[in-house]
mmCIF file with all atom_site columns, C-alpha atoms in Angstrom:
data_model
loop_
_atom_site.group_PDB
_atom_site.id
_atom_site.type_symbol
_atom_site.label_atom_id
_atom_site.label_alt_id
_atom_site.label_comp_id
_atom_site.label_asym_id
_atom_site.label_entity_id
_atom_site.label_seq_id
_atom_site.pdbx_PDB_ins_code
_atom_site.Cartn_x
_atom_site.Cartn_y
_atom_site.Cartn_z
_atom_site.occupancy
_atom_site.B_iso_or_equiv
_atom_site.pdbx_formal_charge
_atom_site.auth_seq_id
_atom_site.auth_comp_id
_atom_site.auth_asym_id
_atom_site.auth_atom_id
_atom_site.pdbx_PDB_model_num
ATOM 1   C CA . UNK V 1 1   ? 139.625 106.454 116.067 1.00 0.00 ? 1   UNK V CA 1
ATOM 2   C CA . UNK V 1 2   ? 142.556 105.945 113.900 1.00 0.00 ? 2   UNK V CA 1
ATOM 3   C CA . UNK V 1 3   ? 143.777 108.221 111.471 1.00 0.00 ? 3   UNK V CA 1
ATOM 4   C CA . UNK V 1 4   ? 143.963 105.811 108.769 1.00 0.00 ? 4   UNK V CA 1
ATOM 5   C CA . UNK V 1 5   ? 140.640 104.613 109.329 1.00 0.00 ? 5   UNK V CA 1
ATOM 6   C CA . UNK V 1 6   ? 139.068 107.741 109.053 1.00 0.00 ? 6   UNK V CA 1
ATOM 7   C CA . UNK V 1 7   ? 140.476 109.342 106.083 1.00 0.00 ? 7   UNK V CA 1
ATOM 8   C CA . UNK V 1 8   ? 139.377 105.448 104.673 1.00 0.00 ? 8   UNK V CA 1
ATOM 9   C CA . UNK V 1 9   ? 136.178 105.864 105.507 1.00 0.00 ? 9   UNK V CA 1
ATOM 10  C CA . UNK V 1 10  ? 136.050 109.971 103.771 1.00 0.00 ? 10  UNK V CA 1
ATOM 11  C CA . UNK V 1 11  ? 137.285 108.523 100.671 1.00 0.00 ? 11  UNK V CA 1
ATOM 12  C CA . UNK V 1 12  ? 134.943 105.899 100.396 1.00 0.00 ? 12  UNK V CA 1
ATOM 13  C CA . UNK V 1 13  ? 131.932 108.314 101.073 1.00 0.00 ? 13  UNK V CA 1
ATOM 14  C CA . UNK V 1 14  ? 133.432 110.567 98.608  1.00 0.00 ? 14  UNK V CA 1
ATOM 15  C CA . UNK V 1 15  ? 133.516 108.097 95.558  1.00 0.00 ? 15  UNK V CA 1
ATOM 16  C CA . UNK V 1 16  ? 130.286 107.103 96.686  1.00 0.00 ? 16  UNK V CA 1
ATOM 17  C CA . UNK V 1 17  ? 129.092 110.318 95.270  1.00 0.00 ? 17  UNK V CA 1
ATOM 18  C CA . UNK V 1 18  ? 126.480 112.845 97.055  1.00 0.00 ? 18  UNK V CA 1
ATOM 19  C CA . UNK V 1 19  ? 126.003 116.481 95.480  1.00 0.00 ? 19  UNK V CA 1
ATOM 20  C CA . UNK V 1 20  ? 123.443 117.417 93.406  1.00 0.00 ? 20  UNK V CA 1
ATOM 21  C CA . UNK V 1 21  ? 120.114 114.755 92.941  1.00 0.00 ? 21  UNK V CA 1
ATOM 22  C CA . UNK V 1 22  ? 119.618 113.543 89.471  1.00 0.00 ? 22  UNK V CA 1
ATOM 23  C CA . UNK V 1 23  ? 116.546 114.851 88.142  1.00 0.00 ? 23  UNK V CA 1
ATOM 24  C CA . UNK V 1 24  ? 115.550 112.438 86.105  1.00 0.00 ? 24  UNK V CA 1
ATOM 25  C CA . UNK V 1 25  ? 114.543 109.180 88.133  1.00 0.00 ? 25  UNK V CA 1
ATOM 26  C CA . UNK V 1 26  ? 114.361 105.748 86.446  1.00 0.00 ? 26  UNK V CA 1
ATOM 27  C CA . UNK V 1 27  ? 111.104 104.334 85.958  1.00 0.00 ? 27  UNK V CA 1
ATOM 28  C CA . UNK V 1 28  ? 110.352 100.741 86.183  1.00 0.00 ? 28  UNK V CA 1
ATOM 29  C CA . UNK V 1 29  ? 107.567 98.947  83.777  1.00 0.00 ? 29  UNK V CA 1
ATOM 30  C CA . UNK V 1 30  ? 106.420 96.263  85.411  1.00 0.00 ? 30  UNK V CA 1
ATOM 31  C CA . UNK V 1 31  ? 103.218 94.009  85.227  1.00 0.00 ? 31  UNK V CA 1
ATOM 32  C CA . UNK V 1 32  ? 102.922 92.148  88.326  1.00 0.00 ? 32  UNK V CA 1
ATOM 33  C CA . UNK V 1 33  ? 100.845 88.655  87.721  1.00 0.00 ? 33  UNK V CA 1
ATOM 34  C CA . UNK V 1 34  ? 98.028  88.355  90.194  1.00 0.00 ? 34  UNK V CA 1
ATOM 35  C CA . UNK V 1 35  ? 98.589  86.097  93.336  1.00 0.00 ? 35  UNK V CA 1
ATOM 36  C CA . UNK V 1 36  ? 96.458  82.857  93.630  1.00 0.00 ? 36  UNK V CA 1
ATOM 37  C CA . UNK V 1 37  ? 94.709  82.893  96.418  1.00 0.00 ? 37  UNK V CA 1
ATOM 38  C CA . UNK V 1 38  ? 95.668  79.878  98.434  1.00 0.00 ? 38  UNK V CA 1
ATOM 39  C CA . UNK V 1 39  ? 92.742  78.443  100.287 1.00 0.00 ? 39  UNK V CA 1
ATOM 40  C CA . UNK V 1 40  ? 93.027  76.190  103.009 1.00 0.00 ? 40  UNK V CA 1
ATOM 41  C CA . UNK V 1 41  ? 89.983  73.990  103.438 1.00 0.00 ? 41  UNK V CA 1
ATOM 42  C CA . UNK V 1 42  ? 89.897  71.667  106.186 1.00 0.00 ? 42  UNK V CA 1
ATOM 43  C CA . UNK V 1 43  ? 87.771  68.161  105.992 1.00 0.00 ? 43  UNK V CA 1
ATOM 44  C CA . UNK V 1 44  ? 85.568  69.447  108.631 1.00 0.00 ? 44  UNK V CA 1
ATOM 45  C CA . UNK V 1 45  ? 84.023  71.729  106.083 1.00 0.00 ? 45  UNK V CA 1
ATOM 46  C CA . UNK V 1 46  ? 83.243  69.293  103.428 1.00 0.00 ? 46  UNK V CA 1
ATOM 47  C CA . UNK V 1 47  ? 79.542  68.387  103.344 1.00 0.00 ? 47  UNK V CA 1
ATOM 48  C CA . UNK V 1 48  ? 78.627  65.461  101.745 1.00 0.00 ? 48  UNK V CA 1
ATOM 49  C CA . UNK V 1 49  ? 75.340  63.548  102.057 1.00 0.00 ? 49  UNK V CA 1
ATOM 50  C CA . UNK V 1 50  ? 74.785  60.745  104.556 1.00 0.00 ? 50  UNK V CA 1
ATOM 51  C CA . UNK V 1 51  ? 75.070  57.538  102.246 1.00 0.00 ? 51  UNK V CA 1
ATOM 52  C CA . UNK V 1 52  ? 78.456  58.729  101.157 1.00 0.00 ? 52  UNK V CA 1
ATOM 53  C CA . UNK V 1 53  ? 81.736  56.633  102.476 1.00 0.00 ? 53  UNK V CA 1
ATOM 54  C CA . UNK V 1 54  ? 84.913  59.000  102.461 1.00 0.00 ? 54  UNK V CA 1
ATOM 55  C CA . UNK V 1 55  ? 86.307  55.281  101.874 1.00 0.00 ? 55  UNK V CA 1
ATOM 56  C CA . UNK V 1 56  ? 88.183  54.955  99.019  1.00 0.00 ? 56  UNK V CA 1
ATOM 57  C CA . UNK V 1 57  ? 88.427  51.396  98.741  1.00 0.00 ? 57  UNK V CA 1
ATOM 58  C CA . UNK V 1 58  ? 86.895  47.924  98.476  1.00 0.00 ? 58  UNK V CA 1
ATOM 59  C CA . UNK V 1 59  ? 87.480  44.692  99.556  1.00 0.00 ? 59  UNK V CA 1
ATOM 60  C CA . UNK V 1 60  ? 86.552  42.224  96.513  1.00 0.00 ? 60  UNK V CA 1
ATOM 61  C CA . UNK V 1 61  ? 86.125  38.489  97.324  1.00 0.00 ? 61  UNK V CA 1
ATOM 62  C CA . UNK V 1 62  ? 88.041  36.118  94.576  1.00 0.00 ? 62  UNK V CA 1
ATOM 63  C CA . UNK V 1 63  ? 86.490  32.569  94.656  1.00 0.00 ? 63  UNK V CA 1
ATOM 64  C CA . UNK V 1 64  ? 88.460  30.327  92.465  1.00 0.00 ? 64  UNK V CA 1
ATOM 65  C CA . UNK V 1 65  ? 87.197  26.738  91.733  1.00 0.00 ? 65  UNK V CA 1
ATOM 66  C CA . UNK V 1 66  ? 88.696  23.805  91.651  1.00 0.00 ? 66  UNK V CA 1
ATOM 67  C CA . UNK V 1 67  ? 91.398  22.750  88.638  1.00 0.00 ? 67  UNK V CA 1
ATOM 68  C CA . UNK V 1 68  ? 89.419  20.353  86.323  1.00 0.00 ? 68  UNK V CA 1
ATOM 69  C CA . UNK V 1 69  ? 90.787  17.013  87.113  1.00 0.00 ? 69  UNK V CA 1
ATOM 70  C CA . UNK V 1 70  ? 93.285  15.658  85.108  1.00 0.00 ? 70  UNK V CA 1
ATOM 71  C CA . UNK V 1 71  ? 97.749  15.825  84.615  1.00 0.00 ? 71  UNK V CA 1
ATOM 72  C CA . UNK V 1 72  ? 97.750  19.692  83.615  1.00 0.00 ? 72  UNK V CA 1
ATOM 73  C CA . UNK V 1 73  ? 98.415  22.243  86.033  1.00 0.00 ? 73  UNK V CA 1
ATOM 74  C CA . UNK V 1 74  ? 97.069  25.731  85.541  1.00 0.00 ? 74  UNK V CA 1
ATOM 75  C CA . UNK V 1 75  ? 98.186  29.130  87.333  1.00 0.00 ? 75  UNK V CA 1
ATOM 76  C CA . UNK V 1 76  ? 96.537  32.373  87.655  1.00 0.00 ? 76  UNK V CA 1
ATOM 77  C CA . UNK V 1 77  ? 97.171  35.628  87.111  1.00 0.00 ? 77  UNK V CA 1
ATOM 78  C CA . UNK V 1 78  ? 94.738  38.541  88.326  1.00 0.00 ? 78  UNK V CA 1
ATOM 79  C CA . UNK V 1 79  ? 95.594  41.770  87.102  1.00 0.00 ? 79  UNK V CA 1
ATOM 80  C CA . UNK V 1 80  ? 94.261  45.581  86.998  1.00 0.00 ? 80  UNK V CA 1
ATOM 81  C CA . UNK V 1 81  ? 96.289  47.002  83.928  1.00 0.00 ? 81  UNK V CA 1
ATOM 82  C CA . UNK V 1 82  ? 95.382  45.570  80.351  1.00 0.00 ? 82  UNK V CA 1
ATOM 83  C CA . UNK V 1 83  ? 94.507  46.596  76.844  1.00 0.00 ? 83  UNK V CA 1
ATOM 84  C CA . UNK V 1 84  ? 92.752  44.636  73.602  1.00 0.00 ? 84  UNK V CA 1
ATOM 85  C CA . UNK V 1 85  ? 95.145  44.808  70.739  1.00 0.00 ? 85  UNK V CA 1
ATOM 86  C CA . UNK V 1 86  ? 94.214  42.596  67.812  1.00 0.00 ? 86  UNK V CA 1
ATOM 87  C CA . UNK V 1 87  ? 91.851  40.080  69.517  1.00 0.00 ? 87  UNK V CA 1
ATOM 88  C CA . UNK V 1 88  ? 94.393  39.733  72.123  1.00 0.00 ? 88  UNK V CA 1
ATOM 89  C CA . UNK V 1 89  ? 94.884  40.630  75.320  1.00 0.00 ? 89  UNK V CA 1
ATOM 90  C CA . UNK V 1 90  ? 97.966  42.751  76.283  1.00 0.00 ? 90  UNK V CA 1
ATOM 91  C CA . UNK V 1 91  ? 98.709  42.806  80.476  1.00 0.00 ? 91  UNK V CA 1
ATOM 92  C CA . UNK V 1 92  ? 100.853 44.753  82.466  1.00 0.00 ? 92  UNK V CA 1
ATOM 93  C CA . UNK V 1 93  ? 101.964 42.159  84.905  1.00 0.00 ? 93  UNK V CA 1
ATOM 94  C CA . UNK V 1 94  ? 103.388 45.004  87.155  1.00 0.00 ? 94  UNK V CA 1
ATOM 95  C CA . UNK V 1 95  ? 99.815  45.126  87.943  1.00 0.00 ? 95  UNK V CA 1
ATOM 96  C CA . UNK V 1 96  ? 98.883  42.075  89.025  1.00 0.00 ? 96  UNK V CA 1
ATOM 97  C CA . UNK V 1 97  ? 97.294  41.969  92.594  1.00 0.00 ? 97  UNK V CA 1
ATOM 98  C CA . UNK V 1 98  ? 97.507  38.018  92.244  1.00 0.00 ? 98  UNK V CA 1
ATOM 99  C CA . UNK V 1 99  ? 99.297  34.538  91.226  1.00 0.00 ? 99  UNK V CA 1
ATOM 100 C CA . UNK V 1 100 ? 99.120  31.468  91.967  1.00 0.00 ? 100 UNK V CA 1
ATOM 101 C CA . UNK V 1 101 ? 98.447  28.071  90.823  1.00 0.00 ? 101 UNK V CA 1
ATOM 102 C CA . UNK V 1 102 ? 94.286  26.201  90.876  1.00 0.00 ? 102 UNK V CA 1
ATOM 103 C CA . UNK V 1 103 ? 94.268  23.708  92.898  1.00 0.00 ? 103 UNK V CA 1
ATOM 104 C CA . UNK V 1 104 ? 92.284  20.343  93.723  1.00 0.00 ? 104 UNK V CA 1
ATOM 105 C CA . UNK V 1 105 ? 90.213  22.171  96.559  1.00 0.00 ? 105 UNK V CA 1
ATOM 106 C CA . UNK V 1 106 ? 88.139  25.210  95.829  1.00 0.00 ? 106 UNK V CA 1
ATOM 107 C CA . UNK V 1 107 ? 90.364  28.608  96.640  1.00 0.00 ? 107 UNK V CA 1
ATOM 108 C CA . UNK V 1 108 ? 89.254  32.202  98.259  1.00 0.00 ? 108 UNK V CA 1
ATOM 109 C CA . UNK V 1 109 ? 91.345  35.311  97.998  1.00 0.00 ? 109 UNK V CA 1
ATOM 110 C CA . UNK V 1 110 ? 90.108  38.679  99.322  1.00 0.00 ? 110 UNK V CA 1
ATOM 111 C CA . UNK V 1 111 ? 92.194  41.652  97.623  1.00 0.00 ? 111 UNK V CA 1
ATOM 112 C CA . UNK V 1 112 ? 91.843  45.230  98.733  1.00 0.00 ? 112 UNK V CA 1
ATOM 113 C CA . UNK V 1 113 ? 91.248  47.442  95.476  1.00 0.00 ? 113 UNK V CA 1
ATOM 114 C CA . UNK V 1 114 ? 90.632  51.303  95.180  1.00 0.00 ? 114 UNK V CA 1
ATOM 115 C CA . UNK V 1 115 ? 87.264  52.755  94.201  1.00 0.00 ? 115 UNK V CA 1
ATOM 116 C CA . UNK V 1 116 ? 88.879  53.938  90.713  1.00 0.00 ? 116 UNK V CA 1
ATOM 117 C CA . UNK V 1 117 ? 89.549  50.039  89.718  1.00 0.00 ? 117 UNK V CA 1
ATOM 118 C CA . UNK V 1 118 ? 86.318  49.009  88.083  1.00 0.00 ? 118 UNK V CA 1
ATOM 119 C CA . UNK V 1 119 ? 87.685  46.160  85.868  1.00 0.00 ? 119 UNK V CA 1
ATOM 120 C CA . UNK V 1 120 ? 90.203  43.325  85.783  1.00 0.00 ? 120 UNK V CA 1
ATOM 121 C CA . UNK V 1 121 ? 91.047  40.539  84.024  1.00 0.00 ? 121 UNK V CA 1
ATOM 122 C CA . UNK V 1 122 ? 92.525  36.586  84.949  1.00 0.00 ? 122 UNK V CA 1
ATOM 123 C CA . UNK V 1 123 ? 94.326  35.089  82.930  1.00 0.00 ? 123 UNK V CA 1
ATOM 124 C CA . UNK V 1 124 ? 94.378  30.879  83.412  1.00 0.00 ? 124 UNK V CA 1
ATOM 125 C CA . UNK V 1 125 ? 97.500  29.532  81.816  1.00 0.00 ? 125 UNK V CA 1
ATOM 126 C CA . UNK V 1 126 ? 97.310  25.694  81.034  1.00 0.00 ? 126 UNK V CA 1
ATOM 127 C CA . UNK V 1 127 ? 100.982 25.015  82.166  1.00 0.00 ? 127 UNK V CA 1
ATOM 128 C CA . UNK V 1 128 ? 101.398 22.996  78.573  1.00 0.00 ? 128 UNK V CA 1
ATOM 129 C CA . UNK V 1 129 ? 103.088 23.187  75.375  1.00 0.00 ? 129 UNK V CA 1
ATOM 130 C CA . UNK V 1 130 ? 101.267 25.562  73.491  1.00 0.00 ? 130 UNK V CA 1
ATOM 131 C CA . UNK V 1 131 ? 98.668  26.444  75.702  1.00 0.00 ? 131 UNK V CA 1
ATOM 132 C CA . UNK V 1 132 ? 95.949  28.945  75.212  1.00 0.00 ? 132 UNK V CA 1
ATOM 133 C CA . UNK V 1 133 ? 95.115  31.243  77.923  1.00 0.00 ? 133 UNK V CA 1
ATOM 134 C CA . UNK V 1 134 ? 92.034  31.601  79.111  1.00 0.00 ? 134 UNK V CA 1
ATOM 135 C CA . UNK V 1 135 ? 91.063  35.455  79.581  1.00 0.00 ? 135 UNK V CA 1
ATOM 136 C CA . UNK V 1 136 ? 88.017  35.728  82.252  1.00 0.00 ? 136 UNK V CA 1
ATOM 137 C CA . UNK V 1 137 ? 86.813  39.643  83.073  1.00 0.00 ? 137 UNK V CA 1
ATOM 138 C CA . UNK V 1 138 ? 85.863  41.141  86.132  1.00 0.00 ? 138 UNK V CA 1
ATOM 139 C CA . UNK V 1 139 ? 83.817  44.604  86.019  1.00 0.00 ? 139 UNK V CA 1
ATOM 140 C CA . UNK V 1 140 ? 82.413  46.417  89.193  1.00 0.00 ? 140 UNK V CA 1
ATOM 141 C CA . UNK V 1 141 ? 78.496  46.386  89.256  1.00 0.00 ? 141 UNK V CA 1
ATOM 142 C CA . UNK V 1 142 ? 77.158  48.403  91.931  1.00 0.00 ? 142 UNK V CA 1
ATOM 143 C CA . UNK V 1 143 ? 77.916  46.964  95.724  1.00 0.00 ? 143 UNK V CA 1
ATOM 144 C CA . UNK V 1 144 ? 78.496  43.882  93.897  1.00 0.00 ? 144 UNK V CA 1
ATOM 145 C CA . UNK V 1 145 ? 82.285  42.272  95.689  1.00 0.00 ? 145 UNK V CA 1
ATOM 146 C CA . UNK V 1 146 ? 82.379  38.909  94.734  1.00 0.00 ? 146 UNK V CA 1
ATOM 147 C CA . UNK V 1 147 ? 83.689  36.757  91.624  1.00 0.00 ? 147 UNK V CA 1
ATOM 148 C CA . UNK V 1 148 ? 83.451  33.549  91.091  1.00 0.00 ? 148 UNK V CA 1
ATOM 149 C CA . UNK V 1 149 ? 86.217  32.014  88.697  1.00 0.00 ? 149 UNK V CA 1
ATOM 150 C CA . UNK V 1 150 ? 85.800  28.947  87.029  1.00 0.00 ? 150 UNK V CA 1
ATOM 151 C CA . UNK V 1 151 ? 87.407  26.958  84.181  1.00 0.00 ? 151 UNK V CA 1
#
């Protein structure tokens, strides 16, 4: 080895200290939280009874009548997100699942919803100078996946 290396190497092993042990060792207070047990369950161990549907979802039938006859068109809103402030109805539009305008001829729309959606609400705008809409509710009942809407 080389010289220079070596004596490099003493020195550092030197100011690394050695000697004589301390006796008095540090002592560390520690609480150490409890580890949550991570479970891994796997579907094939859920039990469930046999009428249950891991579905999540529904398909709910829209049948729309005809416009009433007449010059004024009307469109349609169908939405999921909505609040009563006031006597009035207050919709998220983000939420609607459908628009369009009533026609002359009777209209069907099947929309796929999830099992927490259990209410909804159309609104039927006379497209007229100050119009009032026409708010028409929807609420799950049971199996129950059809609603008729009609002006």
């Amino acid at each position: 080895m080389n010289k220079s290396l070596i004596i490099l190497l003493l020195s550092t092993l030197t100011a690394c200290g050695g000697g004589s042990e301390s006796t008095k060792e540090p002592t560390i207070s520690s609480t150490i939280a409890p580890q949550s047990s991570d479970i891994d369950i796997t579907t094939g161990e859920l039990i469930s009874t046999p009428e249950f549907s891991f579905i999540g979802s529904f398909d709910l039938t829209i049948n729309i009548a005809e416009a009433p006859e007449g010059s004024i068109q009307y469109y349609i809103n169908i939405c999921s997100e909505f609040t009563e402030e006031n006597n009035e109805i207050i919709v998220n539009y983000d939420s609607c699942m459908l628009r369009t305008f009533l026609t002359s001829q009777p209209q069907s729309f099947e929309l796929a919803l999830s099992e927490s959606q259990s209410t909804l609400v159309a609104q039927i705008w006379p497209m007229e100078n100050n119009a009032v809409v026409i708010d028409v509710f929807w609420q799950k009942q049971g199996e129950v996946s059809v609603w008729n809407i009609s002006i």
